Coordinates of C-alpha atoms in Angstrom, one line a residue:
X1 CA 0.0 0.0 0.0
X2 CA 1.4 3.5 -0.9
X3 CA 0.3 5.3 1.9
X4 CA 2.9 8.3 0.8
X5 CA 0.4 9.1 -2.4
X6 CA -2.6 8.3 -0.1
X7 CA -3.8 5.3 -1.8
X8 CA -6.4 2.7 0.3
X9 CA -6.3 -0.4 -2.0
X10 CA -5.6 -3.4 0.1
X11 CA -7.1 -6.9 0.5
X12 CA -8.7 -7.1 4.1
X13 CA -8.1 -9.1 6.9
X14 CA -10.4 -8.0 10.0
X15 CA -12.8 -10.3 11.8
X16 CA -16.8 -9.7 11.0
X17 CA -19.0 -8.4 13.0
X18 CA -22.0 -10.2 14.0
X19 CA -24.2 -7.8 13.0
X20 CA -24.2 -4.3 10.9
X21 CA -25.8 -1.3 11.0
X22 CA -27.4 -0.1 7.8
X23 CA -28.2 4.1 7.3
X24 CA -31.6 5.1 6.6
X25 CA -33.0 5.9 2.7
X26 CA -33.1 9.1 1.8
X27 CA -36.3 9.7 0.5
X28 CA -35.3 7.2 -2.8
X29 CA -38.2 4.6 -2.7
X30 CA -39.6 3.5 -6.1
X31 CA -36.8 5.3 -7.6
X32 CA -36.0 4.4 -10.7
X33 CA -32.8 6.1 -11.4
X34 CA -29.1 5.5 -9.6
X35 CA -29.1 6.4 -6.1
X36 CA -27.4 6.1 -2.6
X37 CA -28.3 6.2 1.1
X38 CA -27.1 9.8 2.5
X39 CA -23.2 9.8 2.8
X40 CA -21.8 10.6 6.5
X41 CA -19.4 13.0 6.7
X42 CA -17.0 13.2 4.2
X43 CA -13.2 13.1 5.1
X44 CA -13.0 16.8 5.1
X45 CA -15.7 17.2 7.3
X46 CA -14.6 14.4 9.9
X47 CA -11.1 16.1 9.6
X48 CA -12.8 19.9 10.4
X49 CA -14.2 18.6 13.6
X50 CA -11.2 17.3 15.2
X51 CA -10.0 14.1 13.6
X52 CA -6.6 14.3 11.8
X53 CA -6.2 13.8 8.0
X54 CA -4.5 10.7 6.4
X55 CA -1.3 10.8 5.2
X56 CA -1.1 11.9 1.9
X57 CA -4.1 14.1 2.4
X58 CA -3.9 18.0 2.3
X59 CA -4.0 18.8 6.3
X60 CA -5.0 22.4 4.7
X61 CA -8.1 20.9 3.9
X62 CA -8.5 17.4 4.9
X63 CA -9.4 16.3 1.7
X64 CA -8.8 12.5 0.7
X65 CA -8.1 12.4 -3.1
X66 CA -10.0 9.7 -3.5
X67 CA -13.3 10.6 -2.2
X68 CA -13.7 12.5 -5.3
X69 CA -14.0 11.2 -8.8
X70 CA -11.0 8.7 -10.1
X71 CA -9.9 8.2 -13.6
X72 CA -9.3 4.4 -14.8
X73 CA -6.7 3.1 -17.7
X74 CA -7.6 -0.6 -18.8
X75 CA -4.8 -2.5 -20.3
X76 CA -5.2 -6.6 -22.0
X77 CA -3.5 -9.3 -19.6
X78 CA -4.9 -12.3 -21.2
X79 CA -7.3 -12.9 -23.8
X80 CA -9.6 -15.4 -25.9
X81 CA -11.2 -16.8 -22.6
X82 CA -14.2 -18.9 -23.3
X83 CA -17.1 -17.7 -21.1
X84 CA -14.7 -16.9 -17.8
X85 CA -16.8 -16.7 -14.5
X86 CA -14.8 -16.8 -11.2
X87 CA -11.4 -15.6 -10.7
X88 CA -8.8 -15.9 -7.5
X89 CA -5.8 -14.6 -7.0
X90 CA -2.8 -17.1 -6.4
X91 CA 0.8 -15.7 -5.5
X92 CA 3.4 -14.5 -7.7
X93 CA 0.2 -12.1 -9.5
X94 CA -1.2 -15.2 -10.8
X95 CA -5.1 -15.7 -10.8
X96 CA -7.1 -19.1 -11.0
X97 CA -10.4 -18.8 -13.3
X98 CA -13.1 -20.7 -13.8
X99 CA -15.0 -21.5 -17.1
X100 CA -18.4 -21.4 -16.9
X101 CA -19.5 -24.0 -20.0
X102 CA -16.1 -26.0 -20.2
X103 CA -16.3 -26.9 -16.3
X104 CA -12.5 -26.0 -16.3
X105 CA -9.8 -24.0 -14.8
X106 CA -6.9 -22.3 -15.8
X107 CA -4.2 -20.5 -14.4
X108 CA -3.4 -17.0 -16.0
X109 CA 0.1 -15.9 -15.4
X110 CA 0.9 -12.0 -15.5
X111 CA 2.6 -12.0 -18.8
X112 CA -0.9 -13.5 -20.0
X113 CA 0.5 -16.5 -20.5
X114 CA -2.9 -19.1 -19.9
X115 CA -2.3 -22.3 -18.7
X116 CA -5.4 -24.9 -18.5
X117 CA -5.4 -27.6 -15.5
X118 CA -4.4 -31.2 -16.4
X119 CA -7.9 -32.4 -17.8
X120 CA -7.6 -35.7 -16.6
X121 CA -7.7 -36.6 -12.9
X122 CA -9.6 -33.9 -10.5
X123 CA -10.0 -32.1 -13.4
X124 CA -12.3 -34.6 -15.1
X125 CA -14.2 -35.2 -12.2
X126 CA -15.2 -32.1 -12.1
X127 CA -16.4 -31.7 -15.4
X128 CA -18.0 -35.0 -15.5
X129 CA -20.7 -33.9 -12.3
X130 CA -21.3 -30.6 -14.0
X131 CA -23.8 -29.8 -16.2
X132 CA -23.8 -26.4 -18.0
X133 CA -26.7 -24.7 -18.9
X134 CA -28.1 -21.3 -19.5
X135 CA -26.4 -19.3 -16.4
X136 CA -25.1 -22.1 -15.0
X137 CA -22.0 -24.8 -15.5
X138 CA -18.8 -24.4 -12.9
X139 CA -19.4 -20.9 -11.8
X140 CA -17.7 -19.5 -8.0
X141 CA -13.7 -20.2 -7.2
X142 CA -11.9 -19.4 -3.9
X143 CA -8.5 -20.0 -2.6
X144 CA -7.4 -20.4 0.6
X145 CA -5.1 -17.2 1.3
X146 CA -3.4 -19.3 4.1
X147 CA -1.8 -21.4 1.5
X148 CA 1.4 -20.8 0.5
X149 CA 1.4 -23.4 -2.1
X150 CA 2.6 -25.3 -4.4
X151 CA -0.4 -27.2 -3.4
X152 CA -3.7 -24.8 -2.4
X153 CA -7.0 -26.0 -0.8
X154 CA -9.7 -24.0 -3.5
X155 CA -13.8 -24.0 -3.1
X156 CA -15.8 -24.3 -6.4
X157 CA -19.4 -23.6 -6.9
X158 CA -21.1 -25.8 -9.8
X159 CA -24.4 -26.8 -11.3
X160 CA -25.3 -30.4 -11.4
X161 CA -27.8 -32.6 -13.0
X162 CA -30.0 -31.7 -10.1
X163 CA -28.8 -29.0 -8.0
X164 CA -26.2 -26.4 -7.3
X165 CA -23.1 -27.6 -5.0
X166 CA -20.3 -26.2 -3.0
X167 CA -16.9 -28.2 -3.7
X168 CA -13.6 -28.6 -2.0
X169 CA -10.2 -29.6 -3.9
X170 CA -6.4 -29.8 -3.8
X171 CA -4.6 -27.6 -7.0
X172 CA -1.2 -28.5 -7.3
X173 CA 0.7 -25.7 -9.4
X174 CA 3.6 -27.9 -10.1
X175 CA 1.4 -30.3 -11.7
X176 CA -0.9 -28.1 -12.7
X177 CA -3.9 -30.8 -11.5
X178 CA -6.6 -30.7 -9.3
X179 CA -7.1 -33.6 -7.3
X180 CA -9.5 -35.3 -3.8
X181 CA -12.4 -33.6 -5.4
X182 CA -15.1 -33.5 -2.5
X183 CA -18.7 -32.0 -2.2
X184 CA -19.1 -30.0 1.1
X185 CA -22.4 -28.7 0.7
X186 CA -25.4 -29.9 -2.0
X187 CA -28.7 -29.2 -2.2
X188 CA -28.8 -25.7 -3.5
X189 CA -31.7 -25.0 -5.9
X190 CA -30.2 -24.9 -9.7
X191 CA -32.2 -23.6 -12.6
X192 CA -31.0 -22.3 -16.0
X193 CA -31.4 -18.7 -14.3
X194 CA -30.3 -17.4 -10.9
X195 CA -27.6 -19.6 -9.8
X196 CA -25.8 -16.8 -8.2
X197 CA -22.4 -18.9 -7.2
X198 CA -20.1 -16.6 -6.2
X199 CA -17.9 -17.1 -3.1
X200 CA -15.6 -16.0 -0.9
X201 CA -13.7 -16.8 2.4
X202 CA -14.2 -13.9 4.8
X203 CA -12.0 -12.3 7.1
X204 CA -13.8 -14.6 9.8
X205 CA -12.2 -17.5 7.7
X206 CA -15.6 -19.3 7.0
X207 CA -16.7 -19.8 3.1
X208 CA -19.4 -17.4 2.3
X209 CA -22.0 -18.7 -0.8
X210 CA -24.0 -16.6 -3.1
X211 CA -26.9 -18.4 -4.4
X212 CA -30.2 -17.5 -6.5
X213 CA -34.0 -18.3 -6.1
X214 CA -33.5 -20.1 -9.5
X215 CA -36.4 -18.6 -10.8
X216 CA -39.1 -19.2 -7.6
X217 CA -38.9 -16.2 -5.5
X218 CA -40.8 -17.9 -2.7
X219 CA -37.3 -19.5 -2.3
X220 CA -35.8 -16.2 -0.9
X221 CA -38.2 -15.8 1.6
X222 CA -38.1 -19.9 2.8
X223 CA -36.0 -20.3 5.6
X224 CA -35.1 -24.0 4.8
X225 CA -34.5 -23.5 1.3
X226 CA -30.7 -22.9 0.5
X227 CA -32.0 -20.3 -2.4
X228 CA -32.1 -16.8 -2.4
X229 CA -29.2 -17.1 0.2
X230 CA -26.1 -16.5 1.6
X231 CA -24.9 -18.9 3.3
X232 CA -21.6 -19.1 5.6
X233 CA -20.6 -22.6 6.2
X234 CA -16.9 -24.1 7.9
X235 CA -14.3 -25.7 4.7
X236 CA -16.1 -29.3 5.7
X237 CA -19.4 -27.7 4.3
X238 CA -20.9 -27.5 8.3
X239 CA -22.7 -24.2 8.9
X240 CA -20.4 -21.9 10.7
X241 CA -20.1 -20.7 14.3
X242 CA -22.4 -17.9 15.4
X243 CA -24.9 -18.4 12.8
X244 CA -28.1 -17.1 13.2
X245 CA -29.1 -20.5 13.4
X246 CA -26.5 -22.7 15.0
X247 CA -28.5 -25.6 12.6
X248 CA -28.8 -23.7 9.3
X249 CA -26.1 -22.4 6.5
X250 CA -28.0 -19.6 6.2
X251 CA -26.6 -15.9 7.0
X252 CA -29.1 -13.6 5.2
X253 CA -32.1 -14.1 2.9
X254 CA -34.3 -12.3 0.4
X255 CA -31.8 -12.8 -2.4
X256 CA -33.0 -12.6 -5.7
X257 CA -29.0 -13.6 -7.4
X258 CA -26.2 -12.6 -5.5
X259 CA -23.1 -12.5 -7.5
X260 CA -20.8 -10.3 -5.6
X261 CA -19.5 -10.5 -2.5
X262 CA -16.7 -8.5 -0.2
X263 CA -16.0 -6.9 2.9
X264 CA -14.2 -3.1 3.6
X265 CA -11.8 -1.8 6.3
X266 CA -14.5 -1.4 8.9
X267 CA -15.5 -5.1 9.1
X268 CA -18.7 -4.4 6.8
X269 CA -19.2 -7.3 4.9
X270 CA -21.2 -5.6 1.2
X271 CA -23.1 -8.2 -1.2
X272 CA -24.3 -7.3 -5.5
X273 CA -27.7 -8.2 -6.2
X274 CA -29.5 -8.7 -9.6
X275 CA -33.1 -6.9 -9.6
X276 CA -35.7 -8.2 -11.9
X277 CA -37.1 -5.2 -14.0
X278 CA -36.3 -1.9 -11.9
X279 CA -33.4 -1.7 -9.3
X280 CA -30.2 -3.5 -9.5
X281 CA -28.9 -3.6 -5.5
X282 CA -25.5 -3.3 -3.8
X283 CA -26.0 -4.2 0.0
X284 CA -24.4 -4.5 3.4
X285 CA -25.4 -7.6 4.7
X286 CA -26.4 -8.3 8.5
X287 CA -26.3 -11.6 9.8
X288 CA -30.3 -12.6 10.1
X289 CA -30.9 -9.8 7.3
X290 CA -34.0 -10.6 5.2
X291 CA -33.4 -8.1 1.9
X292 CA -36.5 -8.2 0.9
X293 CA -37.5 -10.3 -2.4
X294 CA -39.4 -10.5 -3.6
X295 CA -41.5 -8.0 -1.7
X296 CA -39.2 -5.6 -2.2
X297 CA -37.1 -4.4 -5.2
X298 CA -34.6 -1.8 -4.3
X299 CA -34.9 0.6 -1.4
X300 CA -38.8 -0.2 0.0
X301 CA -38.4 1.4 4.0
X302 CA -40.4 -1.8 4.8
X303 CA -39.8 -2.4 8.2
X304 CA -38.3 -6.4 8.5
X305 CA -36.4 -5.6 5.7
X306 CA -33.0 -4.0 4.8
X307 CA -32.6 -1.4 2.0
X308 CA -29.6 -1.2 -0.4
X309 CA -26.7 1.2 0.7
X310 CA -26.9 1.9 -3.3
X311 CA -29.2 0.8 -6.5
X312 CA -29.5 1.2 -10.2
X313 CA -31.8 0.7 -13.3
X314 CA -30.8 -2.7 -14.3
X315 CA -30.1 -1.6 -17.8
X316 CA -27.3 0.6 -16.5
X317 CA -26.0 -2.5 -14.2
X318 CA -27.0 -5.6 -13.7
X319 CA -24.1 -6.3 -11.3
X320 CA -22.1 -9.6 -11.2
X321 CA -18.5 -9.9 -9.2
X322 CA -17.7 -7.1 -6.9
X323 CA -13.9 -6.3 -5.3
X324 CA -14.1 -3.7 -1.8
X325 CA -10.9 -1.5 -1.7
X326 CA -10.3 0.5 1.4
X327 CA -11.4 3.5 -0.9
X328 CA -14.6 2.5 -2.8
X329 CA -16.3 -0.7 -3.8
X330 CA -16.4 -1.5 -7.3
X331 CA -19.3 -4.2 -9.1
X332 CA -18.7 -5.3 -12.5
X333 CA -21.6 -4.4 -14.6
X334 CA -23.2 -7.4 -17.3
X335 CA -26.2 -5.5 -19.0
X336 CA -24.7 -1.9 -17.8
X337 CA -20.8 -2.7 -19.4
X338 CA -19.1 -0.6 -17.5
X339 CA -17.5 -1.0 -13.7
X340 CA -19.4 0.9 -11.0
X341 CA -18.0 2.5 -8.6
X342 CA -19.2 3.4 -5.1
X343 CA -16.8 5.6 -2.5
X344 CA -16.6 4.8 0.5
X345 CA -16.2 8.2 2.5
X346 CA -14.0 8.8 6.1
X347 CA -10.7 9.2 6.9
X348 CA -8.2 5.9 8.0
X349 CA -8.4 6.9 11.5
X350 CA -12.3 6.8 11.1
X351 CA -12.2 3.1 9.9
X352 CA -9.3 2.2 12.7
X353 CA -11.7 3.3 15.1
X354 CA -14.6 1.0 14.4
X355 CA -16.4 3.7 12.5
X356 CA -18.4 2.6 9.4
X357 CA -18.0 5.4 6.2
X358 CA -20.7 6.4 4.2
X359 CA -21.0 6.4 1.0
X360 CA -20.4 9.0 -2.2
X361 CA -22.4 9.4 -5.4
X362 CA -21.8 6.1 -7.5
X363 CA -19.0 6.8 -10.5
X364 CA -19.3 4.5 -14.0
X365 CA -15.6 4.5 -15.6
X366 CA -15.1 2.0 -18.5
X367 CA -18.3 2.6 -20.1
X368 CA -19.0 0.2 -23.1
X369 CA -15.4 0.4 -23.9
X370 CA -15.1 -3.7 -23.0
X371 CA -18.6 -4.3 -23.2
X372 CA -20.4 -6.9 -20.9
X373 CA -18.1 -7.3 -17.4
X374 CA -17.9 -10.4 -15.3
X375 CA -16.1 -9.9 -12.1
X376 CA -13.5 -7.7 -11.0
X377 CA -10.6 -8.7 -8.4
X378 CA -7.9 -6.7 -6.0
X379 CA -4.2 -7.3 -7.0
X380 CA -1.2 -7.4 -4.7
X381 CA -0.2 -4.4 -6.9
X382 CA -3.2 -2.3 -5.7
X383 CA -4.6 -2.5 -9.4
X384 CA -7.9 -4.0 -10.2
X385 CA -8.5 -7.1 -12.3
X386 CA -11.3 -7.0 -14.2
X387 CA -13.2 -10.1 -16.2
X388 CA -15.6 -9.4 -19.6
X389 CA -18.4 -11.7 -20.0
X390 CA -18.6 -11.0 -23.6
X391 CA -18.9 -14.7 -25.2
X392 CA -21.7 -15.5 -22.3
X393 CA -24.2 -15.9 -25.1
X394 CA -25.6 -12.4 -24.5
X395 CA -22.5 -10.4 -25.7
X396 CA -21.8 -9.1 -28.5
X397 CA -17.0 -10.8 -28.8
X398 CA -14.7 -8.3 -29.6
X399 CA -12.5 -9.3 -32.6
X400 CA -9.3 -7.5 -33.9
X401 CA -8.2 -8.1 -37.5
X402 CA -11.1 -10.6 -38.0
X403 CA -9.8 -12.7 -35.1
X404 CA -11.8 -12.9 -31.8
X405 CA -9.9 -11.9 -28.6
X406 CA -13.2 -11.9 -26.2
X407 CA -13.3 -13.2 -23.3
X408 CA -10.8 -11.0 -21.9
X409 CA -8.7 -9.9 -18.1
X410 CA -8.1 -6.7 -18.0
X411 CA -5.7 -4.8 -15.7
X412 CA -7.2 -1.2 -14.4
X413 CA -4.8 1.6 -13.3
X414 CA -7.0 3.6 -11.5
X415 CA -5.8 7.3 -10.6
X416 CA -7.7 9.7 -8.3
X417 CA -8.9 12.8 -9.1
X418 CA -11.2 12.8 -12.0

């Protein structure tokens, strides 16, 4: 981290809290045009009443750079990915990613070299028990950060012949094979629409799993259906410690399709949600939270349910993967192509005190310049990785010279002030 030129871009590593305050709606409800819950204070003002600026900041003012607007610069890593879903980050600014209708993995090196796993083995396996499909095939990757290889312990989130499944496995980067293929946690509703299967291990160390209604929305609102969830379950698929219920996976419902998941310096742990015809959602989840479909789409000030800390028409969104920085949180944007971008507002003394920062006026930057994006990622280089979704079936590839180079990772410099 470059805390000299004020930059907040680091992975995080603080424990969850149990449960999460969420500000008010300001006077938003049925809106159908990009808004956000009223920011706190911004730096500036948090700096004016007492609290010192962070370094790099102007102490004349108090002003953090990056509470303003930022510019972003895309460059091509790798290139000609078919239909890439999940993406983690392995050391040596490697990333594992998934491929949604090829059930496979491969490992793209930073020189964009793109090395496939073995097929055979693990590999096969996997392929063999999934079964791609409209949105769904091998979808969700994680890696445990704990691992300092050459062998890593990854999660995988795939559609079966009859349901969705969590999945635990050995990858061996010296082989380049994935072996002791195990299924931790089945059962999860699969239909050709609203999978959700992103996921994530949290700072808590449990496995957090997005997952869809797969087209029933009564499934959101069932509390022993494992749709329209997320759930936060141990690596041997068990639900986790401090659950709302010590029985149940479940940490939040009224889901529609979750595709994003990530937590910020202050512990809050913030979740991308697909709407259905109005309001695409980006939330802070609270364990027990119901969200609200499909009673509510976008902010509702229903009372049992929590509103979105920000929301969009889904043709300007229609968010996927989601990365939290310590200065914004970004959601990769399908329908929308472009990468959103949401500030998160407060000083570094703020958020090392326990206090949660609001939130300023969302930002689009890459606007149909990549078209369709998938997921976006942090990089130990305090860039952003971002994945198109292009050859998905609803995109429209890219080609150069007559020759396709969709699906594509992209690196993002991003530079504050805008």
């Amino acid at each position: 981290m470059d805390t000299d030129a004020g930059v907040r871009r680091h992975l995080l590593t603080l424990v969850l809290p149990a449960f999460v305050l969420v500000a008010g709606v300001s006077g938003c409800s049925g809106s159908a045009e990009p808004g956000v819950v009223s920011p706190s204070p911004s730096a500036s003002e948090s700096t004016s009443s007492g609290t010192a600026a962070p370094s790099g900041t102007d102490p004349s003012n108090g002003a953090d750079p990056w509470d303003g607007e930022v510019t972003a610069e895309a460059e091509v890593v790798a290139q000609e990915l078919p239909v890439p879903w999940g993406i983690a980050p392995l050391p040596g600014g490697r990333f594992l990613v998934t491929t949604r209708d090829d059930a496979a993995l491969a490992v793209v090196h930073p020189n964009g070299d793109v090395e496939p796993l073995d097929a055979s083995g693990g590999a096969q396996e996997l392929a063999d028990q999934t079964m791609p499909g409209g949105e769904g095939g091998l979808l969700g990757v994680a890696v445990d950060p704990e691992d300092t290889g050459p062998t890593f312990t990854v999660f995988l989130y795939r559609t079966g012949a009859e349901d969705n499944a969590v999945l635990r496995a050995e990858l061996d980067l010296d082989g380049v094979t994935l072996r002791d293929v195990t299924t931790i946690l089945d059962g999860i509703p699969s239909a050709s629409n609203h999978n959700g299967g992103r996921i994530a291990l949290g700072p808590d160390g449990y496995l957090y799993v997005a997952t869809g209604d797969a087209g029933n929305p009564a499934n959101a609102q069932d509390p022993e259906s494992l749709g329209g969830k997320i759930l936060r379950i141990t690596a041997d698929g068990e639900p986790a410690p401090g659950n709302p219920d010590p029985g149940s996976p479940v940490w939040s419902l009224g889901h529609r399709n979750v595709q994003g998941l990530g937590w910020d310096a202050s512990g809050r742990m913030f979740a991308s949600e697909f709407g259905q015809d109005r309001l695409d959602e980006l939330n802070v989840i609270e364990a027990g939270g119901n969200y609200g479909w499909p009673d509510v789409e976008g902010p509702g000030e229903r009372a049992g349910f929590v509103d979105p800390v920000a929301w969009w028409p889904t043709s300007e969104a229609s968010p996927s993967g989601i990365a939290v920085t310590d200065e914004a949180v970004y959601l990769a944007a399908l329908r929308g192509e472009r990468l959103w971008r949401v500030p998160l507002l407060g000083t570094a003394q703020d958020v090392a005190g326990g206090e949660s920062p609001g939130f300023g006026e969302p930002q689009e930057l890459l606007a149909r310049e990549y078209g369709r994006l998938r997921a976006v990622q942090t990089g130990n280089d305090g860039e952003l990785y971002v994945l198109t979704g292009n050859t998905d079936g609803r995109g429209e590839p890219a080609t150069e010279d007559g020759r396709p180079v969709d699906d594509r990772l992209l690196r993002v410099t991003l530079t504050p002030g805008g």
